[in-house]
Coordinates of C-alpha atoms in Angstrom, one line a residue:
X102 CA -3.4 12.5 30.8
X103 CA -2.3 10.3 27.7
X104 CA -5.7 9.5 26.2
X105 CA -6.6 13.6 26.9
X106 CA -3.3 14.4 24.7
X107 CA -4.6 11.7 21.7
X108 CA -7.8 13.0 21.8
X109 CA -7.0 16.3 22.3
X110 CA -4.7 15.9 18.8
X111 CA -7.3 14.2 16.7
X112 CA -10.2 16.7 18.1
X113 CA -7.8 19.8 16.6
X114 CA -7.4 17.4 13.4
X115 CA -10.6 16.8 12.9
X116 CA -11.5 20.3 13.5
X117 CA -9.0 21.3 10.9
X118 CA -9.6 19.0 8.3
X119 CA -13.6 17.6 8.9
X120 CA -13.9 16.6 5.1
X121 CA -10.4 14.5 4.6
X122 CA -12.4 11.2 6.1
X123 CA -9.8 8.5 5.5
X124 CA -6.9 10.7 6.6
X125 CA -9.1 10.7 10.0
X126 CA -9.1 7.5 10.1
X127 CA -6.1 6.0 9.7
X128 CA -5.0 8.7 12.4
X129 CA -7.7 7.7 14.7
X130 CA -6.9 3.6 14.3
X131 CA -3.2 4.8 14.5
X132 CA -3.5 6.6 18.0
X133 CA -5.9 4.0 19.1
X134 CA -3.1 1.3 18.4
X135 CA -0.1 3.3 19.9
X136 CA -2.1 5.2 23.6
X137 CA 0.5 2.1 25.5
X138 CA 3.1 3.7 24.0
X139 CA 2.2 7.4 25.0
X140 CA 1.2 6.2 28.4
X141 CA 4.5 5.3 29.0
X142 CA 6.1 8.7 28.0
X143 CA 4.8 11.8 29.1
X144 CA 7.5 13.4 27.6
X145 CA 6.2 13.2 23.8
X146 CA 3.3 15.5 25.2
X147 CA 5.7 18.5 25.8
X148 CA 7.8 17.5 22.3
X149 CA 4.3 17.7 20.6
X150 CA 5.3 14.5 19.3
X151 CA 2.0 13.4 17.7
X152 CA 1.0 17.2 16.5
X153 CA 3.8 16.9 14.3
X154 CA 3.7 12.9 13.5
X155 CA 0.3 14.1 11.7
X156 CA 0.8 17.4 9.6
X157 CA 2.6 16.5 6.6
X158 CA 6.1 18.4 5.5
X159 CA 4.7 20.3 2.6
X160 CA 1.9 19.6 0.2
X161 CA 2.5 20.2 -3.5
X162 CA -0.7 20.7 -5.8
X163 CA -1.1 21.8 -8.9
X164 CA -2.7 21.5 -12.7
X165 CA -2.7 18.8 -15.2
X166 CA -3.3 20.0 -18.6
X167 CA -3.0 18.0 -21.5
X168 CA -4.3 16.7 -24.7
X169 CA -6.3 13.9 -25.8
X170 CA -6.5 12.0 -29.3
X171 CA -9.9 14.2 -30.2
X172 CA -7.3 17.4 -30.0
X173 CA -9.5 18.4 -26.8
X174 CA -8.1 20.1 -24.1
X175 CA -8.1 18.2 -20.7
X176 CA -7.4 19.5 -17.2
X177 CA -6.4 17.5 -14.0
X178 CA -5.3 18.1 -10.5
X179 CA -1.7 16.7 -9.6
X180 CA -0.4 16.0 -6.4
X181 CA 2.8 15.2 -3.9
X182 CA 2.1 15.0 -0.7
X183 CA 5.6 15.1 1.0
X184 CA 4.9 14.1 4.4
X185 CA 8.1 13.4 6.2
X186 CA 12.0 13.0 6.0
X187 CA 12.5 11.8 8.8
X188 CA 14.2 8.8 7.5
X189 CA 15.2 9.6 4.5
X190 CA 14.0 10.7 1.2
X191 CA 10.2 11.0 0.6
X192 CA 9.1 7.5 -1.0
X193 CA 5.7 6.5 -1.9
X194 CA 3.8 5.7 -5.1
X195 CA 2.3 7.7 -7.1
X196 CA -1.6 6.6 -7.8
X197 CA -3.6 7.8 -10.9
X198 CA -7.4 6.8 -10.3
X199 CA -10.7 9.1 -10.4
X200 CA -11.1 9.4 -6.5
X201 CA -7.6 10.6 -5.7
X202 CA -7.7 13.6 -3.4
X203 CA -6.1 15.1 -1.0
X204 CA -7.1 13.6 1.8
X205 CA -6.6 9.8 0.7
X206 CA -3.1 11.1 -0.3
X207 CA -2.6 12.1 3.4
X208 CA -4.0 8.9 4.3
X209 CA -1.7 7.3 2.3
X210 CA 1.6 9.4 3.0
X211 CA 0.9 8.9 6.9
X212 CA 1.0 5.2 6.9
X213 CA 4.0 5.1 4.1
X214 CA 6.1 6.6 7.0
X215 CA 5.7 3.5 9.0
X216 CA 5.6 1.1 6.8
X217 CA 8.7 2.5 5.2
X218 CA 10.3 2.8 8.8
X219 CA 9.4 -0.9 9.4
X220 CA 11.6 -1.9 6.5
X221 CA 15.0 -1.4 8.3
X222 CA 16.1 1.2 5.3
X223 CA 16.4 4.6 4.9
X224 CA 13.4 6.5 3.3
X225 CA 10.9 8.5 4.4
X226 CA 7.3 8.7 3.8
X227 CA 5.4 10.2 1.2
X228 CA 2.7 9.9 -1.8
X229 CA 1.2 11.4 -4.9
X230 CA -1.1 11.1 -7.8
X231 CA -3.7 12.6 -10.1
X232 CA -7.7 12.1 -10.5
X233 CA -6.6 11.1 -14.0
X234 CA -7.9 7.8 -15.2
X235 CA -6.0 5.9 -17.3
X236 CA -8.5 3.2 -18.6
X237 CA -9.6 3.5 -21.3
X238 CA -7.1 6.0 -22.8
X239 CA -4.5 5.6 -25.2
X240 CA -1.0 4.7 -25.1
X241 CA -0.8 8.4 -26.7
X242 CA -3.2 10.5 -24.0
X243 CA -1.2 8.3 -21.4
X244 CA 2.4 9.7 -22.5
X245 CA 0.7 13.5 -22.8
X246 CA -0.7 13.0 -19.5
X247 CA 2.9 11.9 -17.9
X248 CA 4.7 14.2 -19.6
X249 CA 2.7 17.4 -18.2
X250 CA 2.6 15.9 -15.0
X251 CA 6.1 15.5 -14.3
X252 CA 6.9 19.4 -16.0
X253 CA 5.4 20.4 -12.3
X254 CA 6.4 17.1 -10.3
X255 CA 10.1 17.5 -11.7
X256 CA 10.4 20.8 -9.9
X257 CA 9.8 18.4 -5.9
X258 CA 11.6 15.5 -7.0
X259 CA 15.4 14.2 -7.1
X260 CA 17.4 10.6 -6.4
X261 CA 17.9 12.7 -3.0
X262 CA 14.7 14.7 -2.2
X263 CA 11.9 12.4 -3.2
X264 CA 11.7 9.2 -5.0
X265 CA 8.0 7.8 -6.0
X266 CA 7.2 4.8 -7.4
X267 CA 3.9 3.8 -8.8
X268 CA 0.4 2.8 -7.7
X269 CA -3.4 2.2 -9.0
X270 CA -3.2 3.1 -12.1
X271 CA 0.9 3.9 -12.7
X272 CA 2.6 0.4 -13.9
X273 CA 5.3 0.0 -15.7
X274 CA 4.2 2.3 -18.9
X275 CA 3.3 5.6 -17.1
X276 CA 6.8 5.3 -14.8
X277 CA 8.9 4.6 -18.5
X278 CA 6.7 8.4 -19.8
X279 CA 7.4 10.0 -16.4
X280 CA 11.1 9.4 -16.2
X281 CA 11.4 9.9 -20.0
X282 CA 9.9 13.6 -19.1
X283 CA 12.2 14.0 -16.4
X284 CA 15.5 13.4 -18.4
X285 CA 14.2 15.3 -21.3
X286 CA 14.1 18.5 -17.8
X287 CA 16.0 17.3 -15.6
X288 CA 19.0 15.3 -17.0
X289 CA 19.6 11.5 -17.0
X290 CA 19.0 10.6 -13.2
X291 CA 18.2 6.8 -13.0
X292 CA 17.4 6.9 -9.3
X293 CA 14.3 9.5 -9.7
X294 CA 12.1 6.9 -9.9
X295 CA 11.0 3.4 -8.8
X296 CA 9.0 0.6 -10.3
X297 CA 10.7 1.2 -13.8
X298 CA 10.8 -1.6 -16.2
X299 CA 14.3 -3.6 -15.4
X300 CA 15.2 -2.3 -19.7
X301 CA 15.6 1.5 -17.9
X302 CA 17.4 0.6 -15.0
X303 CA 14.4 -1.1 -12.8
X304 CA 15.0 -3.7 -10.4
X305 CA 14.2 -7.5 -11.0
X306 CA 11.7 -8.6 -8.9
X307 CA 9.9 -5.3 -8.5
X308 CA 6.8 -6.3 -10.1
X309 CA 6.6 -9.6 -8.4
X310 CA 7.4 -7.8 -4.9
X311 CA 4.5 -6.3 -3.6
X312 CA 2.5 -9.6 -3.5
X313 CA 5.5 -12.0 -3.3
X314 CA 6.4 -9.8 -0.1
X315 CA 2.3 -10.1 1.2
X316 CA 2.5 -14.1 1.0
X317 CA 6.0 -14.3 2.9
X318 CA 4.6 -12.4 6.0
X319 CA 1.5 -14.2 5.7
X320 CA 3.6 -17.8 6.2
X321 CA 5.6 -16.2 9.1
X322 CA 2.0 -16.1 10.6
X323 CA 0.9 -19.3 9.5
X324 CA 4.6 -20.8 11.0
X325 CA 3.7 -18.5 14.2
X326 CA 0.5 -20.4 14.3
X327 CA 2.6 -23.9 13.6
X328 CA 0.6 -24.0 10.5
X329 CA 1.7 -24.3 6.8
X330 CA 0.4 -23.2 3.6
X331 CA -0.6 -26.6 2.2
X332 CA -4.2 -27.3 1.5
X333 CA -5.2 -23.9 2.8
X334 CA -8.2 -22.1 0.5
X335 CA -7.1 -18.2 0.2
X336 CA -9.3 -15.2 -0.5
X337 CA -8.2 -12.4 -3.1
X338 CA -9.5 -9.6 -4.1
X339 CA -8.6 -7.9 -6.9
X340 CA -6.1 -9.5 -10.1
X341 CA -3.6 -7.0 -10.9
X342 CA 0.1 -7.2 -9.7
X343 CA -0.1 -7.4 -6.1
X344 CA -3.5 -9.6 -6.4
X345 CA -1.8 -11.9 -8.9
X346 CA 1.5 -12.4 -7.8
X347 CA 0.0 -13.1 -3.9
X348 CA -2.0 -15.6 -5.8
X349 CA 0.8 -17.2 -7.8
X350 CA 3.0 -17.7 -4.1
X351 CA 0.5 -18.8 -2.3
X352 CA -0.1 -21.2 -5.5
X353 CA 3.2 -22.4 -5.0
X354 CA 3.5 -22.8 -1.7
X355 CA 0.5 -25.3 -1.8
X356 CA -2.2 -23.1 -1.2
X357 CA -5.5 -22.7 -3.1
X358 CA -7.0 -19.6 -4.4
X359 CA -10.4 -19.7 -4.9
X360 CA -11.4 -15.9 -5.5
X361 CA -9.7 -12.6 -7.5
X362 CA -11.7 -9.5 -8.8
X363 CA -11.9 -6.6 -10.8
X364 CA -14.0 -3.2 -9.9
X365 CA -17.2 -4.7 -10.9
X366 CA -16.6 -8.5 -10.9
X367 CA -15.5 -10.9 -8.8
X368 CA -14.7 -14.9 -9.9
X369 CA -14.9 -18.0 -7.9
X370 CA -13.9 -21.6 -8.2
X371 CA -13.3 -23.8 -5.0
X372 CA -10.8 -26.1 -7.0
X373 CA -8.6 -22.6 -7.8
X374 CA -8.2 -20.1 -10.0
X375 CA -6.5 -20.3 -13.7
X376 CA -4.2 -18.4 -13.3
X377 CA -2.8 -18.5 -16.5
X378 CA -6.1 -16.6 -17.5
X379 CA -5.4 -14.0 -15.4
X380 CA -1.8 -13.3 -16.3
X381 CA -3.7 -12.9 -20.2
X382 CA -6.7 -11.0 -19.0
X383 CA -5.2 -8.7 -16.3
X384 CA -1.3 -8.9 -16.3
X385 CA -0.4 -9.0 -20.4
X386 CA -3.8 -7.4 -21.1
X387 CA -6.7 -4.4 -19.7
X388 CA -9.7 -6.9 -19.7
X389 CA -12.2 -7.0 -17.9
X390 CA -12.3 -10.4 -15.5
X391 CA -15.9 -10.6 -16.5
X392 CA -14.1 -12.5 -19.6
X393 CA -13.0 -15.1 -17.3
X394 CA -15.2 -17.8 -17.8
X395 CA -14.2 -17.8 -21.2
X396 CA -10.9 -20.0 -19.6
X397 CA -13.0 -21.8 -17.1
X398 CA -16.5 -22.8 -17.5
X399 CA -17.1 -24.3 -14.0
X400 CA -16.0 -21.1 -12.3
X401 CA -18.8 -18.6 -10.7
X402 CA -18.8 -14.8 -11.5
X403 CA -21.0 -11.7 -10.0
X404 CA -21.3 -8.3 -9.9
X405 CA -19.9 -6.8 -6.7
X406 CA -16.8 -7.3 -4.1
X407 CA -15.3 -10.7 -3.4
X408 CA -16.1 -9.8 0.6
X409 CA -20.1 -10.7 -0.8
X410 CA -19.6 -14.4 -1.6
X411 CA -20.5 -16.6 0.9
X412 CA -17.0 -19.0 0.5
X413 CA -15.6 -21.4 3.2
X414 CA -12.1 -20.7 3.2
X415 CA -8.9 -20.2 5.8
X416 CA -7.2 -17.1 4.4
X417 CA -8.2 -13.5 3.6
X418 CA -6.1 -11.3 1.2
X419 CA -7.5 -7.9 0.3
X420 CA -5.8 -6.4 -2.8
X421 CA -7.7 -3.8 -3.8
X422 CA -8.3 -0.9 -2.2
X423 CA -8.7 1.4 0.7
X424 CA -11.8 0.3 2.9
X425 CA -13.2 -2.3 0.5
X426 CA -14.4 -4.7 3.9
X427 CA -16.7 -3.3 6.1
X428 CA -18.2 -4.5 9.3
X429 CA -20.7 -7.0 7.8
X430 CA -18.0 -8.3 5.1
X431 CA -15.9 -8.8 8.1
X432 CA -18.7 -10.9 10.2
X433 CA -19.3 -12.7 7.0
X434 CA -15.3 -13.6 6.9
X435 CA -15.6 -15.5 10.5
X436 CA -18.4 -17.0 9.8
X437 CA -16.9 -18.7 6.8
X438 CA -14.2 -19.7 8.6
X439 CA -11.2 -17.1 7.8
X440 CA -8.5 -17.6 10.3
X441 CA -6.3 -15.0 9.2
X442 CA -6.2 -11.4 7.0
X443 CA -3.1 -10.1 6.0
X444 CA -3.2 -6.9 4.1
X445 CA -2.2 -6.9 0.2
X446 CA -3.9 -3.3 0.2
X447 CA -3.4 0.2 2.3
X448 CA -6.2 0.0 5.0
X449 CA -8.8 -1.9 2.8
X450 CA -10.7 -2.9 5.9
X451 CA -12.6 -0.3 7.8
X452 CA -12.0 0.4 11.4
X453 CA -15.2 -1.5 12.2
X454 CA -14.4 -4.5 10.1
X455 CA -10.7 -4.2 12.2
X456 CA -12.8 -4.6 15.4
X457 CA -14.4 -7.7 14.2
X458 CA -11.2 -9.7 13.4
X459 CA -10.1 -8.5 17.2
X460 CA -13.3 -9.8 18.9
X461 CA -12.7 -12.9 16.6
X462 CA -9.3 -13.3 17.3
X463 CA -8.5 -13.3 14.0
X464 CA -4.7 -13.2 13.6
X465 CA -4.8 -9.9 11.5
X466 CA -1.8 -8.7 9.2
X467 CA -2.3 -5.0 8.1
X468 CA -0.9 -3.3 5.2
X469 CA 1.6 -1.2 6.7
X470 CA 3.6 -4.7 7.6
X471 CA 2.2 -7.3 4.9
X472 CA 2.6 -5.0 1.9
X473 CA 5.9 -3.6 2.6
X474 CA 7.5 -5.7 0.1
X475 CA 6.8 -3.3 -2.9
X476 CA 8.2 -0.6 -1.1
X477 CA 11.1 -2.7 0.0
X478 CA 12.2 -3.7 -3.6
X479 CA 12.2 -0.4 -4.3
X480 CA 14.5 1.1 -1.9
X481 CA 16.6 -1.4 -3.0
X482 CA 16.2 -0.6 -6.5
X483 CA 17.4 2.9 -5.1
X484 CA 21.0 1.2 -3.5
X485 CA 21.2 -0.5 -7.3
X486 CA 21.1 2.7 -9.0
X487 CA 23.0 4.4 -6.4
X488 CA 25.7 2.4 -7.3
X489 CA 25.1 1.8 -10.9
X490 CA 24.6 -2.3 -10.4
X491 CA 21.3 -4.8 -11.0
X492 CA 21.3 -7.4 -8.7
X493 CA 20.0 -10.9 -9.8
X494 CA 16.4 -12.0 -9.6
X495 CA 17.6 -14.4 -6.4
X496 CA 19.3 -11.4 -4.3
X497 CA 16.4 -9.6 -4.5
X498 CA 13.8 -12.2 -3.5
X499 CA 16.3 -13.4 -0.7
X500 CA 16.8 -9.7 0.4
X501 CA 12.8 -9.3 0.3
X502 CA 12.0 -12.8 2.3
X503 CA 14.6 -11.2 5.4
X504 CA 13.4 -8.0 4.9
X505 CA 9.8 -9.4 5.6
X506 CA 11.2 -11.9 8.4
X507 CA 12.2 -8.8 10.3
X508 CA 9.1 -6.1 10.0
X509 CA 7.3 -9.8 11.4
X510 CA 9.8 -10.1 13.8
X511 CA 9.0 -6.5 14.9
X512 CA 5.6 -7.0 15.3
X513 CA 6.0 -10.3 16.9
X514 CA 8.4 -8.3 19.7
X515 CA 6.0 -5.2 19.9
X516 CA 3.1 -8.2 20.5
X517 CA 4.4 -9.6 23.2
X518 CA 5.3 -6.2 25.1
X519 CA 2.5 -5.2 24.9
X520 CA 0.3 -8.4 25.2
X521 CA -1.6 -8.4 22.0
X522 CA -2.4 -11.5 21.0
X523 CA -2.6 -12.2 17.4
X524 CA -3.5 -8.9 16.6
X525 CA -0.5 -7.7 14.5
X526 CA -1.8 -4.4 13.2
X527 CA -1.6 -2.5 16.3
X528 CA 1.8 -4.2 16.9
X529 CA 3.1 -2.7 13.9
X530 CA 1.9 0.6 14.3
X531 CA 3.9 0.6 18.1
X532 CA 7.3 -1.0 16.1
X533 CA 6.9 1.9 13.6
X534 CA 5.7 4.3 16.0
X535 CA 8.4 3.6 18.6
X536 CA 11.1 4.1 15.7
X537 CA 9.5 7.4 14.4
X538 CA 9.5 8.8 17.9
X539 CA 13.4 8.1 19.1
X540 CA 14.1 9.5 16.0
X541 CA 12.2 12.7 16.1
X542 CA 13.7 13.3 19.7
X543 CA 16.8 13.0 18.1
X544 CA 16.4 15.2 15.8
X545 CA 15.2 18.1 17.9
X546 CA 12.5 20.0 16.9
X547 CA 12.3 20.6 13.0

């Protein structure tokens, strides 16, 4: 009867919404993770438990005009998808990038409720964004941009309702325009948004938390494993915040890095990264890391995704994307000797490539667990503005290191239940799951 309920649910998703193709699968790998779970309670069938887990509270799109430095007229399309309060208020980043749509919004709101719900505070799940790029424009077309996208987005959001934070694409300068926009509408309400520098009432160690947070559940696997980080060659993709600051704790905590990337190249050195170069190329600056050989001469670059190198190494961090490792990146991954993946990125590896690391016994972190940090900090960014304080650089790494002890700890618990092995992806999605559900029952039906 259970496995008739899931698929009867995904067959009426996928009926409904045939073209949203990473919303349908991260509900497919999510029902595949938790059928234990609905075996073991009929009940959730007659509650239409999962029928409501996966249609979002409300959708809010709309239009993005705005003006570039040529006095042309530009349009967007804008986006909040609010996808539950179960928990609290919506929270979730907001992602400017050419391929946003709606359905990689939904993706990304569904799995925000559990990863949020894994944190041990209360917020609820949400996301947003435009198909606005903001390479290559101006600091000028950036703060028109902003400002007409939070007119509409001012008119969903509130230290109360909805809080987002950024994403690809939304660091530190678009959240400064955004909540300038919102006072100039709303009033001065710190707490609106996440992620702002710590000058407008950010939170230290927000930046930093994202990929601090990644490395600290990667060592509660490697300690799991009885292993340490010393000596140990790590994969990254990507060099922006998360990449970069995974790559500078995992530096310190004696491990090598011997790859990072950009959209269209990738650098490798099997001695390590300069990391110094990347903090001038990627962090301070909007180079390209094609530019990176310019700081070391014995290092390799190519076109293409990090997944393509052939590199002996231990660990695997994606920090891209969504779906950047497929199946054949994957095989490629064991047969260079990759131990362990833990997830800087939402679902960068595809449901095939998540199949591999299982036949491979790969001990597997994914995103909704490893990259909770961000989200983490930023809750707690919410408590500092709440009550109008700014904790020290220390309290908020020590309250991120337990915070990423215990979504481990749930996994590890939900693992042994439920016999999993190493595989700690579908043990977080039954900790989450298992939280979402007593609460909805709870609630009653809303």
């Amino acid at each position: 009867m259970t496995q008739s309920y899931i698929t009867k649910v995904y067959e009426n998703l996928t009926a409904k919404y045939p073209h949203e193709k990473e919303y349908l699968q991260a509900v497919k790998e999510f029902f595949h993770a938790i059928a234990p779970v609905v075996e073991a309670h009929p009940e959730y069938e007659q509650l239409a438990i999962l029928e409501r887990i996966v249609e979002p509270e409300r959708i809010i799109s709309f239009r993005v005009p705005w003006v570039d430095d040529q006095g042309q007229v530009q349009v967007n399309r804008g986006y909040r998808v609010q996808f539950s309060s179960l928990n609290g208020p919506y929270k979730g980043g907001l992602r400017f990038h050419p391929t946003v749509n709606q359905s990689i919004l939904k993706f990304l709101g569904f799995e925000q409720i559990f990863k949020n719900m894994l944190t041990g505070l209360p917020i609820g799940g949400g996301k947003g964004g435009a198909d606005f790029d903001p390479k290559g424009k101006s600091d000028v077309e950036v703060m028109r941009f902003c400002q007409s996208f939070m007119t509409e987005l001012s008119k969903h959001v509130g230290p109360d309702v909805d809080v987002p934070a950024g994403d690809i694409g939304v660091g530190g300068r678009e959240i400064g325009y955004l909540l300038g926009q919102y006072k100039r509408l709303q009033g001065p309400m710190a707490g609106v948004l996440t992620g702002k520098p710590v000058a407008a009432n950010g939170s230290k160690g927000r930046t930093e938390a994202t990929g601090y947070g990644l490395v600290y559940f990667l060592n509660e696997m490697l300690k799991e494993a009885g292993q340490t980080m010393t000596g140990k060659k790590v994969m990254i993709s990507g060099s922006g915040n998360v990449a970069f600051f995974a790559a500078k704790k995992v530096t310190e905590l004696g491990g090598i890095v011997v790859t990072m990337s950009d959209s269209n190249h990738a650098i490798f050195n099997p001695n390590g990264i300069n990391l110094d170069a990347i903090e001038e190329l990627k962090v301070n600056g909007r180079e390209r890391i094609s530019r990176y050989q310019e700081f070391d001469a014995e290092a390799e670059i190519v076109e293409g995704s990090v997944w393509d190198l052939d590199v002996k190494a231990d660990i695997a961090l994606p920090c891209a994307t969504q779906n950047e490792i497929n199946q054949a990146q994957a095989e490629r991954l064991v047969k260079n000797a990759i131990k362990m993946v833990a997830e800087g990125a939402n679902m960068p590896s595809e449901s095939d490539a998540i199949e591999v690391y299982r036949k491979n016994q790969i001990h597997y972190g994914p995103g909704k667990a490893a990259n909770a940090g961000g989200v983490a900090v930023s809750a707690l960014e919410m408590s500092q503005n709440s009550m109008r304080l700014k904790w020290t650089s220390e309290r908020v790494d020590q309250e991120l290191q337990q915070i990423m002890k215990n979504i481990f700890a749930q996994c590890v618990k939900a693992r042994d239940t439920y016999d999993l092995g190493v595989d700690y992806g579908a043990a977080a999605d039954i900790a989450s799951f298992e939280q979402v559900a007593e609460l909805m029952m709870i609630h009653g039906v809303i």
